[in-house]
Amino acid sequence: MQKTVSILGCGWLGIQLGKNLISKGYRVYGSTTTPSRIFELAEAEIKPVYINIEPGTVNMGSEAFFDTPIVVVSLPPQGNANVETFFPGQIAEVIKLVKQFHVPRVLFISSTSVYESLNTEVREGEEGMPEKPAGRALLKAENLLFAEKTFSTTVVRFCGLIGPGRNPARYFAGKSNIPGKVPVNMIHSTDCVNILAEIIENNFWGEIFNACCPEHPLREEFYRKASVVSGLPAPKFINRTENHKIINSDKLQKRLNYKFKYKNPIDCLQGISV
């Protein structure tokens, strides 16, 4: 029987993961709320399904999406004013669906925004009180998932994403007075996909993993290089730091025996398009 994975919120990263899993022999379903993306998913041989989930409301095009042993949840918190209640409400609806269709495993894509910026290295279990509403919303969603015992959840917390169509040079291009003495936390989408596939293929469930390049160059060095590679205006930095965190991914590397393709974010910049 063909292995199946469903990706809820099959956007930029989800499509890359879907292609990887299809190359390994999986049948992949991908959900979207964007009509134009239906064709993009179909071209990638991902079976597209329209699913829109809001607190108290689910609009689903096909129940076949949940006929799977694994649902990858890749729904980013939306930047609205009530994200701290809206996003956990969405995840509560996802949990209802997972239980209704007896899905045994959930892989939740989260973010390192769940950590406080206390100018130190952070590991799994050191979340504290995130500064931004989206980080607090993600942490609430993680806790909702882990509270359920009828299915197994693994959470992967990604830092800043680099990859096709995601050029970090755009973030500070031409800006000035930017504190430059701040370590950066970045990861390439190739490593993201490989990590997620490794978890799925080798059944690493009931875990939380940070996923970030093991090396952390300073912001000034990284973004100057990004500007040169991309041909964008270089930012102007000042010799200062600001509140920050350094994401530690040792657990991921040890438990999965994972070797990053890109250990240093600067290595991720080659081939990045403007």
Short mmCIF file of C-alpha atoms in Angstrom, two decimals:
data_model
loop_
_atom_site.label_atom_id
_atom_site.label_comp_id
_atom_site.label_asym_id
_atom_site.label_seq_id
_atom_site.Cartn_x
_atom_site.Cartn_y
_atom_site.Cartn_z
CA MET A 1 0.00 0.00 0.00
CA GLN A 2 1.31 3.45 -0.93
CA LYS A 3 2.37 5.64 1.99
CA THR A 4 0.39 8.87 2.39
CA VAL A 5 1.12 12.24 3.98
CA SER A 6 -1.21 15.25 4.04
CA ILE A 7 0.16 18.79 4.35
CA LEU A 8 -2.28 21.27 5.87
CA GLY A 9 -1.30 24.69 4.56
CA CYS A 10 0.77 23.58 1.59
CA GLY A 11 2.56 26.82 0.77
CA TRP A 12 6.16 27.71 0.00
CA LEU A 13 7.74 25.14 2.32
CA GLY A 14 4.95 22.59 2.05
CA ILE A 15 5.31 22.29 -1.71
CA GLN A 16 9.04 21.64 -1.36
CA LEU A 17 8.34 18.97 1.27
CA GLY A 18 5.63 17.44 -0.90
CA LYS A 19 7.96 17.11 -3.87
CA ASN A 20 10.59 15.47 -1.65
CA LEU A 21 8.12 12.93 -0.27
CA ILE A 22 6.69 12.16 -3.72
CA SER A 23 10.24 11.37 -4.89
CA LYS A 24 10.37 8.83 -2.05
CA GLY A 25 7.18 7.11 -3.20
CA TYR A 26 4.59 8.87 -1.03
CA ARG A 27 1.16 10.00 -2.12
CA VAL A 28 0.85 13.59 -0.90
CA TYR A 29 -2.24 15.71 -0.34
CA GLY A 30 -1.83 19.46 0.06
CA SER A 31 -4.42 21.93 1.30
CA THR A 32 -4.76 25.56 0.29
CA THR A 33 -7.23 28.41 0.50
CA THR A 34 -5.81 30.08 -2.62
CA PRO A 35 -7.49 29.04 -5.89
CA SER A 36 -4.40 29.80 -8.01
CA ARG A 37 -2.31 27.47 -5.85
CA ILE A 38 -4.55 24.52 -6.76
CA PHE A 39 -2.83 24.40 -10.15
CA GLU A 40 0.63 24.83 -8.62
CA LEU A 41 0.04 21.85 -6.34
CA ALA A 42 -1.33 19.74 -9.17
CA GLU A 43 1.71 20.53 -11.34
CA ALA A 44 3.91 19.31 -8.48
CA GLU A 45 1.86 16.06 -8.41
CA ILE A 46 0.51 17.00 -4.98
CA LYS A 47 -3.21 16.22 -4.72
CA PRO A 48 -4.82 19.63 -4.02
CA VAL A 49 -7.69 20.05 -1.56
CA TYR A 50 -9.41 23.28 -0.57
CA ILE A 51 -9.54 23.54 3.23
CA ASN A 52 -10.26 26.72 5.17
CA ILE A 53 -10.11 26.49 8.96
CA GLU A 54 -11.19 29.23 11.34
CA PRO A 55 -12.20 29.03 14.99
CA GLY A 56 -15.57 27.28 15.03
CA THR A 57 -15.67 26.85 11.22
CA VAL A 58 -14.22 24.30 8.79
CA ASN A 59 -14.78 24.43 5.03
CA MET A 60 -13.31 21.28 3.51
CA GLY A 61 -13.34 20.18 -0.12
CA SER A 62 -12.59 16.50 0.48
CA GLU A 63 -12.46 14.23 3.51
CA ALA A 64 -9.84 12.12 1.69
CA PHE A 65 -7.28 14.63 2.95
CA PHE A 66 -7.56 13.17 6.46
CA ASP A 67 -7.39 9.54 5.32
CA THR A 68 -3.72 9.45 6.20
CA PRO A 69 -1.41 8.33 9.02
CA ILE A 70 0.38 11.71 9.15
CA VAL A 71 -0.84 15.30 8.91
CA VAL A 72 1.82 17.98 8.61
CA VAL A 73 0.40 21.23 9.97
CA SER A 74 2.05 24.20 8.25
CA LEU A 75 -0.34 27.02 9.11
CA PRO A 76 1.49 30.21 10.08
CA PRO A 77 -0.22 32.54 12.55
CA GLN A 78 -1.87 35.38 10.69
CA GLY A 79 -0.78 38.87 11.68
CA ASN A 80 -4.14 40.11 12.87
CA ALA A 81 -4.81 41.82 16.18
CA ASN A 82 -6.37 38.77 17.85
CA VAL A 83 -3.79 36.21 16.71
CA GLU A 84 -3.34 34.92 20.28
CA THR A 85 -6.91 33.63 20.30
CA PHE A 86 -7.53 33.16 16.56
CA PHE A 87 -4.58 30.87 15.82
CA PRO A 88 -5.01 28.54 18.82
CA GLY A 89 -8.69 28.43 17.82
CA GLN A 90 -7.66 27.24 14.36
CA ILE A 91 -5.46 24.54 15.87
CA ALA A 92 -8.32 23.47 18.15
CA GLU A 93 -10.36 22.83 14.99
CA VAL A 94 -7.46 20.89 13.47
CA ILE A 95 -7.33 18.73 16.61
CA LYS A 96 -11.05 17.97 16.28
CA LEU A 97 -10.52 16.84 12.68
CA VAL A 98 -7.48 14.73 13.55
CA LYS A 99 -9.48 12.99 16.28
CA GLN A 100 -12.59 12.63 14.11
CA PHE A 101 -10.66 10.88 11.35
CA HIS A 102 -8.38 8.95 13.75
CA VAL A 103 -5.12 10.35 12.35
CA PRO A 104 -2.38 8.86 14.56
CA ARG A 105 0.44 11.39 14.03
CA VAL A 106 0.80 15.16 13.62
CA LEU A 107 3.94 17.03 12.59
CA PHE A 108 3.54 20.67 13.59
CA ILE A 109 5.74 23.33 11.98
CA SER A 110 6.38 26.01 14.57
CA SER A 111 8.90 28.81 14.98
CA THR A 112 11.74 29.86 17.24
CA SER A 113 9.67 32.97 17.97
CA VAL A 114 8.36 30.93 20.94
CA TYR A 115 11.62 31.83 22.76
CA GLU A 116 12.34 35.03 24.63
CA SER A 117 15.22 37.22 23.53
CA LEU A 118 17.38 37.11 26.66
CA ASN A 119 20.79 37.47 24.98
CA THR A 120 21.63 33.82 25.48
CA GLU A 121 21.54 30.42 23.82
CA VAL A 122 18.15 28.67 24.01
CA ARG A 123 17.23 25.00 23.87
CA GLU A 124 13.99 23.07 23.82
CA GLY A 125 12.19 23.57 27.13
CA GLU A 126 13.45 27.14 27.67
CA GLU A 127 10.56 28.98 26.03
CA GLY A 128 9.70 31.59 28.66
CA MET A 129 7.32 34.36 27.56
CA PRO A 130 7.66 35.21 23.85
CA GLU A 131 7.74 38.94 23.07
CA LYS A 132 5.53 38.83 19.97
CA PRO A 133 1.86 37.80 19.85
CA ALA A 134 2.58 35.29 17.05
CA GLY A 135 5.17 33.56 19.23
CA ARG A 136 2.71 33.34 22.12
CA ALA A 137 0.04 32.01 19.74
CA LEU A 138 2.39 29.28 18.48
CA LEU A 139 3.31 28.24 22.01
CA LYS A 140 -0.38 27.96 22.93
CA ALA A 141 -0.98 25.87 19.80
CA GLU A 142 1.93 23.55 20.64
CA ASN A 143 0.53 23.02 24.13
CA LEU A 144 -2.93 22.22 22.76
CA LEU A 145 -1.45 19.54 20.51
CA PHE A 146 0.70 17.97 23.21
CA ALA A 147 -2.27 17.87 25.60
CA GLU A 148 -3.97 15.36 23.31
CA LYS A 149 -3.19 11.70 23.95
CA THR A 150 -5.17 10.10 21.12
CA PHE A 151 -2.43 10.99 18.62
CA SER A 152 1.32 11.68 18.70
CA THR A 153 2.75 15.11 17.94
CA THR A 154 6.23 16.24 17.00
CA VAL A 155 7.00 19.96 16.79
CA VAL A 156 9.78 21.46 14.68
CA ARG A 157 10.70 25.05 15.44
CA PHE A 158 12.30 26.69 12.43
CA CYS A 159 14.20 29.97 12.56
CA GLY A 160 14.45 32.44 9.64
CA LEU A 161 13.94 30.69 6.31
CA ILE A 162 16.19 31.06 3.27
CA GLY A 163 15.61 29.43 -0.09
CA PRO A 164 14.12 29.84 -3.57
CA GLY A 165 12.13 33.07 -3.52
CA ARG A 166 13.16 33.87 0.06
CA ASN A 167 16.07 36.29 -0.17
CA PRO A 168 17.07 37.66 3.26
CA ALA A 169 18.92 40.59 1.65
CA ARG A 170 15.56 42.25 1.01
CA TYR A 171 14.88 42.58 4.74
CA PHE A 172 17.47 45.30 5.45
CA ALA A 173 18.29 46.46 1.92
CA GLY A 174 19.15 50.18 1.94
CA LYS A 175 18.20 50.68 5.59
CA SER A 176 20.39 52.45 8.15
CA ASN A 177 21.13 52.60 11.89
CA ILE A 178 20.79 48.83 12.24
CA PRO A 179 22.50 47.18 15.24
CA GLY A 180 25.06 44.93 13.59
CA LYS A 181 26.49 42.97 16.53
CA VAL A 182 23.58 40.53 16.72
CA PRO A 183 23.93 36.81 15.93
CA VAL A 184 21.56 35.56 13.22
CA ASN A 185 19.43 32.43 13.28
CA MET A 186 18.70 31.14 9.78
CA ILE A 187 18.07 27.85 7.98
CA HIS A 188 17.85 26.87 4.30
CA SER A 189 14.66 25.26 3.03
CA THR A 190 16.67 22.28 1.80
CA ASP A 191 17.60 21.49 5.40
CA CYS A 192 14.02 22.16 6.52
CA VAL A 193 12.66 19.63 4.05
CA ASN A 194 15.34 17.05 4.82
CA ILE A 195 14.65 17.35 8.56
CA LEU A 196 10.89 16.98 8.16
CA ALA A 197 11.32 14.00 5.82
CA GLU A 198 13.75 12.39 8.28
CA ILE A 199 11.19 12.68 11.07
CA ILE A 200 8.46 11.17 8.90
CA GLU A 201 10.62 8.37 7.49
CA ASN A 202 12.09 7.32 10.84
CA ASN A 203 9.12 7.90 13.17
CA PHE A 204 10.49 10.50 15.56
CA TRP A 205 7.25 11.27 17.41
CA GLY A 206 6.50 12.95 20.71
CA GLU A 207 9.44 15.33 20.30
CA ILE A 208 10.26 19.04 20.06
CA PHE A 209 13.18 20.03 17.85
CA ASN A 210 14.84 23.36 17.20
CA ALA A 211 15.98 23.58 13.59
CA CYS A 212 18.58 26.24 12.82
CA CYS A 213 22.02 26.45 11.20
CA PRO A 214 24.56 25.47 13.87
CA GLU A 215 26.67 28.58 13.16
CA HIS A 216 25.52 32.13 13.92
CA PRO A 217 27.42 34.89 12.13
CA LEU A 218 26.77 38.46 13.19
CA ARG A 219 23.97 40.34 11.46
CA GLU A 220 26.39 42.84 9.90
CA GLU A 221 28.53 40.15 8.28
CA PHE A 222 25.57 38.12 7.07
CA TYR A 223 23.52 40.92 5.55
CA ARG A 224 26.50 42.64 3.94
CA LYS A 225 27.30 39.38 2.20
CA ALA A 226 23.64 38.88 1.25
CA SER A 227 23.59 42.34 -0.33
CA VAL A 228 26.74 41.67 -2.35
CA VAL A 229 25.44 38.30 -3.60
CA SER A 230 22.04 39.77 -4.49
CA GLY A 231 23.18 43.10 -5.90
CA LEU A 232 20.88 44.97 -3.52
CA PRO A 233 21.76 48.18 -1.64
CA ALA A 234 23.83 47.37 1.44
CA PRO A 235 22.41 48.26 4.85
CA LYS A 236 24.25 50.70 7.12
CA PHE A 237 25.03 49.15 10.47
CA ILE A 238 25.96 50.64 13.81
CA ASN A 239 28.36 49.05 16.28
CA ARG A 240 25.68 47.93 18.73
CA THR A 241 23.79 44.85 19.82
CA GLU A 242 20.14 44.43 20.83
CA ASN A 243 18.09 41.81 22.62
CA HIS A 244 18.55 38.51 20.84
CA LYS A 245 18.71 34.74 21.20
CA ILE A 246 20.93 32.02 19.78
CA ILE A 247 19.01 28.92 18.71
CA ASN A 248 20.69 25.67 19.72
CA SER A 249 19.95 22.67 17.45
CA ASP A 250 22.12 20.08 19.22
CA LYS A 251 19.13 17.89 20.12
CA LEU A 252 18.07 17.63 16.48
CA GLN A 253 21.57 16.73 15.33
CA LYS A 254 21.99 14.08 18.02
CA ARG A 255 18.54 12.45 18.02
CA LEU A 256 18.18 12.37 14.23
CA ASN A 257 21.90 11.98 13.58
CA TYR A 258 21.30 14.89 11.23
CA LYS A 259 24.07 16.67 9.36
CA PHE A 260 23.16 20.10 8.04
CA LYS A 261 23.79 20.73 4.36
CA TYR A 262 24.29 24.39 5.26
CA LYS A 263 26.00 24.80 8.65
CA ASN A 264 26.52 28.54 8.25
CA PRO A 265 23.76 30.86 6.96
CA ILE A 266 26.32 32.60 4.76
CA ASP A 267 26.66 29.33 2.82
CA CYS A 268 22.91 29.48 2.11
CA LEU A 269 23.27 32.67 0.08
CA GLN A 270 24.80 31.18 -3.05
CA GLY A 271 22.22 30.90 -5.80
CA ILE A 272 19.59 32.97 -3.96
CA SER A 273 17.64 35.01 -6.48
CA VAL A 274 16.61 38.62 -5.95
#
